[in-house]
Short mmCIF file of C-alpha atoms and ligand atoms in Angstrom, two decimals:
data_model
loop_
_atom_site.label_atom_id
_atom_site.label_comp_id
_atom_site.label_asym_id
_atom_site.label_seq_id
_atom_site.Cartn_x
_atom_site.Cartn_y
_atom_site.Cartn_z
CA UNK A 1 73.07 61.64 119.71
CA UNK A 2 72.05 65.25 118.83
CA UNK A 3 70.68 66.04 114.94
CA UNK A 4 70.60 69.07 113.81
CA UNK A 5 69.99 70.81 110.82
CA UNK A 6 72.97 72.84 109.55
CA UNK A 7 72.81 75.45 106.67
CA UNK A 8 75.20 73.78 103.63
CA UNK A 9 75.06 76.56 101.27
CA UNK A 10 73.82 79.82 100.98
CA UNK A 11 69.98 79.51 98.58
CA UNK A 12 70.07 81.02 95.14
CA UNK A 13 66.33 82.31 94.11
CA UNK A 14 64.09 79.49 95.45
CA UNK A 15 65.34 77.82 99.08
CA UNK A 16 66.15 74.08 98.51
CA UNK A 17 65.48 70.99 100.71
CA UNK A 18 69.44 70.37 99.74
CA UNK A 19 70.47 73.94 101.21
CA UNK A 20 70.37 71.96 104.51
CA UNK A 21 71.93 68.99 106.01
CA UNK A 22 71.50 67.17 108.27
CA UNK A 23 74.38 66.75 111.11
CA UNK A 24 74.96 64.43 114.10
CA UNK A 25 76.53 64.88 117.31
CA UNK A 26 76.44 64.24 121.20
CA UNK A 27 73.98 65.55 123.38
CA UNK A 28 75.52 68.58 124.74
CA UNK A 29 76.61 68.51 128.62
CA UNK A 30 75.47 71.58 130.53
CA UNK A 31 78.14 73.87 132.27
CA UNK A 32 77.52 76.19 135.10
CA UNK A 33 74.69 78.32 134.42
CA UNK A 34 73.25 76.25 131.51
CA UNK A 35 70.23 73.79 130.45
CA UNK A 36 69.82 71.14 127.97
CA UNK A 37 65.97 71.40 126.02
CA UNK A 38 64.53 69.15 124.33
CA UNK A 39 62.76 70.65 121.41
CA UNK A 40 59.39 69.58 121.05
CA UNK A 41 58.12 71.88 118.26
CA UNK A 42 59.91 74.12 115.40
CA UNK A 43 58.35 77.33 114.54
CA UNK A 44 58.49 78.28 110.74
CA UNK A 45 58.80 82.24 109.07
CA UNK A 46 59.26 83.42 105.90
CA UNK A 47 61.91 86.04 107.37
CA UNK A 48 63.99 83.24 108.19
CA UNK A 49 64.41 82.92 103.97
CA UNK A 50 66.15 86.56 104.78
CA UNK A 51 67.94 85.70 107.39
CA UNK A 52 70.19 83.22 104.81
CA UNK A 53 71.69 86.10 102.55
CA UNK A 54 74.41 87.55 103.07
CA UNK A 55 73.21 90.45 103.01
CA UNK A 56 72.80 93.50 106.35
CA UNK A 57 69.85 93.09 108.00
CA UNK A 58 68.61 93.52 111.31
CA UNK A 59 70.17 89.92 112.42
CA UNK A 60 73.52 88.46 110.99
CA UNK A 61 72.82 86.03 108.39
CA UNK A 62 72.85 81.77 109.89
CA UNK A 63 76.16 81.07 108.99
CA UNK A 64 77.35 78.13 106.60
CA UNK A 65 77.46 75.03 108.80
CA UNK A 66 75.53 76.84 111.70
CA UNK A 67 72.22 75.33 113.23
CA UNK A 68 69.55 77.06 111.34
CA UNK A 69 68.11 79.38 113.76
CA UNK A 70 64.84 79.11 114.67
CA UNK A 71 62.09 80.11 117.22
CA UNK A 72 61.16 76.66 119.15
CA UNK A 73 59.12 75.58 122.42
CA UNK A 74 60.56 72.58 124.62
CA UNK A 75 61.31 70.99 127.95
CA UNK A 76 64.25 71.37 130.21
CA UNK A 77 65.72 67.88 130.28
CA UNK A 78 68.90 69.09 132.88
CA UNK A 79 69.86 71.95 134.64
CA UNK A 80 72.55 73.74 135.90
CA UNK A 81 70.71 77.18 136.19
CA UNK A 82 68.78 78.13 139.07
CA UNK A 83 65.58 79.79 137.92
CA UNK A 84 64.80 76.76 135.40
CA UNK A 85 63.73 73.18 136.54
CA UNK A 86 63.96 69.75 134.34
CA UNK A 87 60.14 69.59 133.43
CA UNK A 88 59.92 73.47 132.54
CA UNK A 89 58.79 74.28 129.20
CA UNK A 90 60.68 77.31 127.43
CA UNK A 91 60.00 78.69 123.90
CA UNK A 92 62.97 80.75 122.63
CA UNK A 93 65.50 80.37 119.49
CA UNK A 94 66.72 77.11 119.89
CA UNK A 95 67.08 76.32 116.41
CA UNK A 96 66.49 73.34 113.87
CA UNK A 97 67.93 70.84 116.36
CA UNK A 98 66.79 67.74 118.82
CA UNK A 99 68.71 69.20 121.98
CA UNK A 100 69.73 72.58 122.25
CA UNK A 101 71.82 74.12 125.24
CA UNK A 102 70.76 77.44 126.72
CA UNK A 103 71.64 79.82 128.83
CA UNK A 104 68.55 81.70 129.57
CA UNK A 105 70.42 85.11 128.65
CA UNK A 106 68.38 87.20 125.89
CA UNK A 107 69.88 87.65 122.21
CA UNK A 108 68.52 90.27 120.11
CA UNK A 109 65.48 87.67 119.45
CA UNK A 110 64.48 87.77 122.93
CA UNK A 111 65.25 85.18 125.47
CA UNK A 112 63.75 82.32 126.93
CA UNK A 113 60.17 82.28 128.03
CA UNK A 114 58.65 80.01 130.48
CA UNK A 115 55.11 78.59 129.03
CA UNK A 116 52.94 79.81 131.52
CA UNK A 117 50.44 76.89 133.22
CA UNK A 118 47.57 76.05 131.37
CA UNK A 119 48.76 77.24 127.64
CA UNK A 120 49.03 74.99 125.21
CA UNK A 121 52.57 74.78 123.97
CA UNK A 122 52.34 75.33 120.56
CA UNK A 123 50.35 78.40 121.50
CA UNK A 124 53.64 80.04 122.24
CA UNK A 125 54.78 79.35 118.86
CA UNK A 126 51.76 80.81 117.16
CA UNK A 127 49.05 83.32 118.35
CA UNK A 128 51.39 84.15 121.75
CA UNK A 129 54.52 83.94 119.79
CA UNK A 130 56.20 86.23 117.69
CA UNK A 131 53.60 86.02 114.89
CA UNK A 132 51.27 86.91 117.23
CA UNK A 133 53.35 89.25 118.63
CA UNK A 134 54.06 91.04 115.52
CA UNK A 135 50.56 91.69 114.33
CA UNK A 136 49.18 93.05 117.84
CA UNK A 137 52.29 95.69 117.49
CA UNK A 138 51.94 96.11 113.39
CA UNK A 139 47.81 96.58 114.55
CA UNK A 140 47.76 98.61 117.49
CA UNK A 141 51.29 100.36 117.19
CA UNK A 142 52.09 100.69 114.14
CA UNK A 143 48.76 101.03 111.89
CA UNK A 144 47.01 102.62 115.09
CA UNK A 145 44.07 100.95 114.30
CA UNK A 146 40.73 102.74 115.35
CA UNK A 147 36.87 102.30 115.36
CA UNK A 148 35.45 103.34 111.64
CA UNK A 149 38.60 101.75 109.59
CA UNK A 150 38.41 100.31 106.60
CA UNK A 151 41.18 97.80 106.61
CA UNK A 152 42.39 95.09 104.22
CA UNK A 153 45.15 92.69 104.78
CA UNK A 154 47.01 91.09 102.77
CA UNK A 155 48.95 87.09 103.73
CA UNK A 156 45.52 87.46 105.55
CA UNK A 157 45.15 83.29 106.61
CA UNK A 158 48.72 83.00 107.46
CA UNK A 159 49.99 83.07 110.75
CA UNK A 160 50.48 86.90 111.35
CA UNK A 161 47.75 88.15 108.93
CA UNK A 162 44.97 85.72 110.22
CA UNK A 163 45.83 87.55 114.05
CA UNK A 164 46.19 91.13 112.39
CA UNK A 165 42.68 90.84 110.52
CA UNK A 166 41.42 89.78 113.59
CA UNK A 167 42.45 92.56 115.73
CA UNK A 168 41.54 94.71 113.47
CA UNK A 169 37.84 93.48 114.47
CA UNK A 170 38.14 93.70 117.94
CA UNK A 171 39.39 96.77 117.50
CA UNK A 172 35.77 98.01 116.43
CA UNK A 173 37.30 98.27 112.55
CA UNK A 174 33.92 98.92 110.17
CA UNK A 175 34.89 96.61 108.04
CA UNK A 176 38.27 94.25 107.45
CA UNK A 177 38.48 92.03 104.56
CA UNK A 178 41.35 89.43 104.28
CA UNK A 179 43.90 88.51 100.67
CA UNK A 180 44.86 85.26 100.81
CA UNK A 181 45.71 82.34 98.19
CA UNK A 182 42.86 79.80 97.52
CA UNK A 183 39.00 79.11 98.39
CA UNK A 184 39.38 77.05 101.59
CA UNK A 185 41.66 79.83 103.05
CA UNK A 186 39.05 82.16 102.00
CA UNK A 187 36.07 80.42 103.76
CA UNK A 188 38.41 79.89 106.47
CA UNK A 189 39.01 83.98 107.17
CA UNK A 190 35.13 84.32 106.16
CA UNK A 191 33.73 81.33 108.15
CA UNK A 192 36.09 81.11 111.17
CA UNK A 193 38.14 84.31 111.35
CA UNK A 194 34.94 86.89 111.28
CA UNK A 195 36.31 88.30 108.67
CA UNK A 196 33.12 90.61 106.38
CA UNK A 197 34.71 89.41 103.16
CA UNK A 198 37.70 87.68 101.36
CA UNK A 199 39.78 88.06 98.21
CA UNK A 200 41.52 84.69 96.55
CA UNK A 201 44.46 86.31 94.70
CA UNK A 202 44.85 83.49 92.89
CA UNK A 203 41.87 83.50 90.85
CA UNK A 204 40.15 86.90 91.32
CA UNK A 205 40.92 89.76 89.83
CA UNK A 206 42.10 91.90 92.80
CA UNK A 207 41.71 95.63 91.76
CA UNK A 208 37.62 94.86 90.89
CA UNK A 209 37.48 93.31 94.21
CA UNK A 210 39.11 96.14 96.40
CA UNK A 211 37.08 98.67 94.69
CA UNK A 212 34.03 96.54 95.14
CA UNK A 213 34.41 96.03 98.77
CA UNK A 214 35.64 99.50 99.52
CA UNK A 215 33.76 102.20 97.98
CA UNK A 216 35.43 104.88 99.72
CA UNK A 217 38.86 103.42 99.59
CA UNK A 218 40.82 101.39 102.46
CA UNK A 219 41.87 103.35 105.30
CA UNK A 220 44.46 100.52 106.79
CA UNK A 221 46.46 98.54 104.80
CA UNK A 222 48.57 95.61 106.82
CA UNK A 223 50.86 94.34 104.48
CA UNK A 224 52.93 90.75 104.30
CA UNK A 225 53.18 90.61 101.11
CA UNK A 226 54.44 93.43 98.89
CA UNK A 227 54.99 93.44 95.09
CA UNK A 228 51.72 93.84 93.07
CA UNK A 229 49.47 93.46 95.85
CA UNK A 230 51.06 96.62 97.73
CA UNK A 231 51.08 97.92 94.25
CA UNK A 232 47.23 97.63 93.37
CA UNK A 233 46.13 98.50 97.01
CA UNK A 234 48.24 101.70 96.74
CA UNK A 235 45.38 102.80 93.80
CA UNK A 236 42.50 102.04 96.21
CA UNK A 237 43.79 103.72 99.94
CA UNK A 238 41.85 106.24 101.08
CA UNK A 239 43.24 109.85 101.66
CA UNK A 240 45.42 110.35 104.63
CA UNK A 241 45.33 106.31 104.86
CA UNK A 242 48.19 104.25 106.50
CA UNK A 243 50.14 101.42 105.39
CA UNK A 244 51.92 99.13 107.62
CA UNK A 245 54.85 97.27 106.14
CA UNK A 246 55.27 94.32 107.69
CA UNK A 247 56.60 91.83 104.92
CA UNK A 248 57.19 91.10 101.71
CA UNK A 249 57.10 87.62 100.93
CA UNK A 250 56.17 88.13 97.20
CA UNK A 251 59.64 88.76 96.90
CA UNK A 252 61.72 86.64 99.51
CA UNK A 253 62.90 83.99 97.08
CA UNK A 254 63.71 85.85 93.91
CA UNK A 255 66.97 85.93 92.53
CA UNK A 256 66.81 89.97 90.37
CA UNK A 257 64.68 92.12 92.69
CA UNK A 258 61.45 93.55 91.06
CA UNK A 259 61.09 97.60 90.91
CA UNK A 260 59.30 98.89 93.21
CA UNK A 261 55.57 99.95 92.93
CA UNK A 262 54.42 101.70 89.85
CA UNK A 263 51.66 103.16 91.85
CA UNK A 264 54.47 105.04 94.07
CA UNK A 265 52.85 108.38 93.48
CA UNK A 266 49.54 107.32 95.13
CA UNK A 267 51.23 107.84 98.62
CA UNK A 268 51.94 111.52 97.37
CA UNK A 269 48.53 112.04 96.20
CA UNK A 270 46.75 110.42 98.63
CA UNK A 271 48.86 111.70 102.11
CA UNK A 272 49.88 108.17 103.13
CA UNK A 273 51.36 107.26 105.96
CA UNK A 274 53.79 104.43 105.05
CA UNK A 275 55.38 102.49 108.04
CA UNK A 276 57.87 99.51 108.47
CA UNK A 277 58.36 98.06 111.74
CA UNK A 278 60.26 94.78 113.14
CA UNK A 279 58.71 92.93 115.96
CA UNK A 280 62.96 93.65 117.88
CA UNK A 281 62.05 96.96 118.72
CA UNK A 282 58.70 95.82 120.71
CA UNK A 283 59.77 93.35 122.84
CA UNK A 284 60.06 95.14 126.16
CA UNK A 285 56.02 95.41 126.02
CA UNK A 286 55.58 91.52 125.08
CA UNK A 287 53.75 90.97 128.20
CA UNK A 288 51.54 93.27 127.37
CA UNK A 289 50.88 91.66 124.03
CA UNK A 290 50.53 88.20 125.24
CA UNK A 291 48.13 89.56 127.80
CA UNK A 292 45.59 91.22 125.12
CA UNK A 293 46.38 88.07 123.22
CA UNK A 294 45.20 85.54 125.51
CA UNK A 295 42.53 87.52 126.94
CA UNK A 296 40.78 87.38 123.25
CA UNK A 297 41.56 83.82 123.12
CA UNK A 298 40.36 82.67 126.44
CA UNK A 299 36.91 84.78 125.75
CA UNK A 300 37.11 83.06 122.16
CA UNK A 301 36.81 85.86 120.20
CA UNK A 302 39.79 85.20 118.38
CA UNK A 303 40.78 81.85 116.76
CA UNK A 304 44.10 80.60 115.67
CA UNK A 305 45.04 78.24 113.85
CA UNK A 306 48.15 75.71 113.63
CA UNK A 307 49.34 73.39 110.52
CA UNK A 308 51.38 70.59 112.32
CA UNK A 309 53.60 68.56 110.28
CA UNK A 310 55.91 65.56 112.07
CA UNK A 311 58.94 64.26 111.93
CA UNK A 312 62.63 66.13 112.68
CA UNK A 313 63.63 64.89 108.96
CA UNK A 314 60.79 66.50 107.72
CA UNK A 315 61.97 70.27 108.57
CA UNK A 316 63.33 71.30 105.43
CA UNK A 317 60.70 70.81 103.63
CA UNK A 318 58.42 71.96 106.22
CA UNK A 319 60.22 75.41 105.51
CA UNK A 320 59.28 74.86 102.18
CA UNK A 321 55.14 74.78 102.99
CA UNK A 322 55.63 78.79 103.63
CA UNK A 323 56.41 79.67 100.32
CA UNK A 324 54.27 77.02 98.67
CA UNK A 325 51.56 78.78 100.66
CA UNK A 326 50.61 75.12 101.77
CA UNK A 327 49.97 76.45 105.85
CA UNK A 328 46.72 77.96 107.34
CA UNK A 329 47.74 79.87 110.16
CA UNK A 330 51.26 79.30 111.97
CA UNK A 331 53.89 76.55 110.15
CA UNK A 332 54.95 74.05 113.30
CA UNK A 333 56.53 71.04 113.03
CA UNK A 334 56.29 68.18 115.92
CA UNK A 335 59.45 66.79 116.78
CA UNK A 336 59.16 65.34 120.39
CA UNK A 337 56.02 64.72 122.90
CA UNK A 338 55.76 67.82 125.12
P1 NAP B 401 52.55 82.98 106.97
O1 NAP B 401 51.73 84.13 106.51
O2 NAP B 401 52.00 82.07 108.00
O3 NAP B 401 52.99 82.08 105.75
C1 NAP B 401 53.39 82.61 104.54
C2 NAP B 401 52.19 82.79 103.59
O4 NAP B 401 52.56 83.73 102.59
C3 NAP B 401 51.85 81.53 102.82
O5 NAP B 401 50.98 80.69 103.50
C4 NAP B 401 51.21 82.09 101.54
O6 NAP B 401 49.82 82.26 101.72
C5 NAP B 401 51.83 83.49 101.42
N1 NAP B 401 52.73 83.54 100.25
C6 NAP B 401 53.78 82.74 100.00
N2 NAP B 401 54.38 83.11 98.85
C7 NAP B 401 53.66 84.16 98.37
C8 NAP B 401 53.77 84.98 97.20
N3 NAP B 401 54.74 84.80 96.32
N4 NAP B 401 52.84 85.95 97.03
C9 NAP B 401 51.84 86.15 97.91
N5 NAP B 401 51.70 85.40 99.03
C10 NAP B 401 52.60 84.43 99.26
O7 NAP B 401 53.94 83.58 107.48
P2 NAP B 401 54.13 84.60 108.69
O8 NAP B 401 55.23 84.07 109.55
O9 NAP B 401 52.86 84.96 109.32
O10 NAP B 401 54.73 85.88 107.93
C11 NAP B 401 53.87 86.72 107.16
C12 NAP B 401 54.62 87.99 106.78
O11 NAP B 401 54.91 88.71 107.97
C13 NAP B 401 55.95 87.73 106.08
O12 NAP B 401 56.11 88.70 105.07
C14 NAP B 401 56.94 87.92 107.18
O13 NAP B 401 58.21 88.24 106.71
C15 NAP B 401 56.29 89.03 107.96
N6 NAP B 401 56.73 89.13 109.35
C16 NAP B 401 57.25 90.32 109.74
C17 NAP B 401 57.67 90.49 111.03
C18 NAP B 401 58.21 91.84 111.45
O14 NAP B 401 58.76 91.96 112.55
N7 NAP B 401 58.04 92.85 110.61
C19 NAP B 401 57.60 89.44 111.97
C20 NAP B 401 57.01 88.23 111.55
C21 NAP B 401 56.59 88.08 110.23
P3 NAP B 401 48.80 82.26 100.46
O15 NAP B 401 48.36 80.86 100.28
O16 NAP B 401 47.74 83.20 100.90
O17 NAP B 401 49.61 82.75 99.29
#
């Protein structure tokens, strides 16, 4: 039998374990054209919180009694379509389930990707996958990141914000200092990342900080978070800095929206450039991406990292981790042997 996780009602403020259940079925049989995967790992983002409101957005929302969608990596298991084998192994949006039938045929998340030989699986999921993805665009697109920045990040040991900071320093960036929840993710960024310097939100105070590690104000802000992180880096950019939107997590699970940031006027006085982006609009230059990606990883000058949980009945709560800020680096959960 199939089991897949199905969305049971729509979450109000915080997301629930019990917004999901859990729903059997038989393995489906693949028609012409089609393949049957077996998931091997689910990938885990905060957006996917967004994606179950009812609300416009750039996808439709998962509908109630729909497989949660999902990014996952797996293995073709059968095969009715001629340019995939049983053995390959494909990342796409497979969803929260065991087995997932596929066509191959790209949705507005992309399509299926063949892991390429020699990469780990789960890499595809993480620093090659649309995290990854997202902060070499957000980086190099978006906040045009050049030699002589100044740049502070915020979700900085997370999966998106750990790659960001990090390209940020390969970039030639003067100086990039990561924000990030708690002292082990701090020595992590510090210690592992090559990061100069690293602010715990949680118990510093984070306006004495910024100042103190940017005299002359931050030239790049990446943003995941929003709220009053965006808020209190807004007082410290530099003139004629940039800001690149790229989340706002601080707010994903809150019932009565906050207002926005007091410090608005800053971007006035200060001749920001404020930019949003969604990784969507990118994805005919992926290969590119992946390639810059991998190069930095294969010459190990960039290091990601993975938190693994097990266990398909474990993926609610796994979802949960994100917003508990439990994960370093990308949220996977192990469901099958590759
Ligand atoms: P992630 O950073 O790996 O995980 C989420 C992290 O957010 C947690 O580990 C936690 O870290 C932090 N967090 C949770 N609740 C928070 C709160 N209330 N205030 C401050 N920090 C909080 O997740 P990700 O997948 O890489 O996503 C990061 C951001 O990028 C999200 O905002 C996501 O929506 C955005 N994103 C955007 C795009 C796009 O196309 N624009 C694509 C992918 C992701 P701490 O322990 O440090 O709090």
């Amino acid at each position: 039998m199939n089991e897949q996780w199905c969305l049971r009602s729509r979450p109000v403020g915080m997301v629930k374990e019990s917004d999901f259940e859990l729903v059997q079925e038989p393995v489906p049989e693949p028609g012409d054209g089609e393949m049957v995967v077996r998931n091997c790992y689910l990938a885990f983002e905060p957006a996917m919180r967004g994606w179950l409101d009812d609300v416009p957005s750039y996808l439709p929302p998962v509908g109630i009694g729909e497989v949660m969608r999902a990014s996952t990596v797996g293995k073709v298991i059968e095969s009715n379509h001629p340019d995939y084998a049983v053995g390959d192994m494909v990342s796409g949006m497979l969803g929260w389930q065991k087995y997932a039938l596929a066509s191959g045929t790209p949705g507005p998340m992309g399509g299926l990707t063949k892991v390429p030989e020699g990469v780990a699986p789960e890499l595809m999921l993480s620093a090659l996958g649309g995290t990854g993805l997202t902060a070499y665009f957000g980086m190099v697109d978006i906040g045009e990141i050049r030699e002589g920045d100044t740049v502070l990040v915020s979700g900085a040991a997370g999966a998106t914000g750990s790659v960001a900071a990090q390209i940020a320093r390969l970039k030639g960036a003067a100086k990039v200092v990561g924000i990030a929840g708690g002292p082990a993710k701090c020595k992590w960024l510090v210690e592992e990342a090559g990061l100069d310097a690293a602010i715990d939100y949680k118990s510093e105070d984070i306006a004495a900080r910024i100042r103190q590690e940017f005299p002359d104000g931050v030239s790049l802000f990446y943003d995941n978070v929003g709220g009053e992180i965006l808020n209190t880096t807004l007082l410290r950019m530099a003139n004629f800095g940039r800001v690149v939107l790229c989340g706002g997590i601080s707010s994903y699970n809150e019932e009565e929206l906050p207002p926005g940031p007091a410090n608005y006027m800053q971007i006035v006085i200060r001749r920001l450039t404020v930019k949003g982006f969604i990784l969507i609009d990118h994805f005919a230059r992926a290969g590119e991406a992946i390639g810059a990606l991998l190069g930095w990883i294969n010459a190990g000058e960039l290091v990601h990292a993975e938190d693994i949980q097990e266990g398909f009945e474990n993926t609610p709560k796994t979802f949960l981790r994100l917003f508990e800020g439990q994960n370093l680096g990308k949220q996977l959960l192990k469901i099958a042997d590759p």
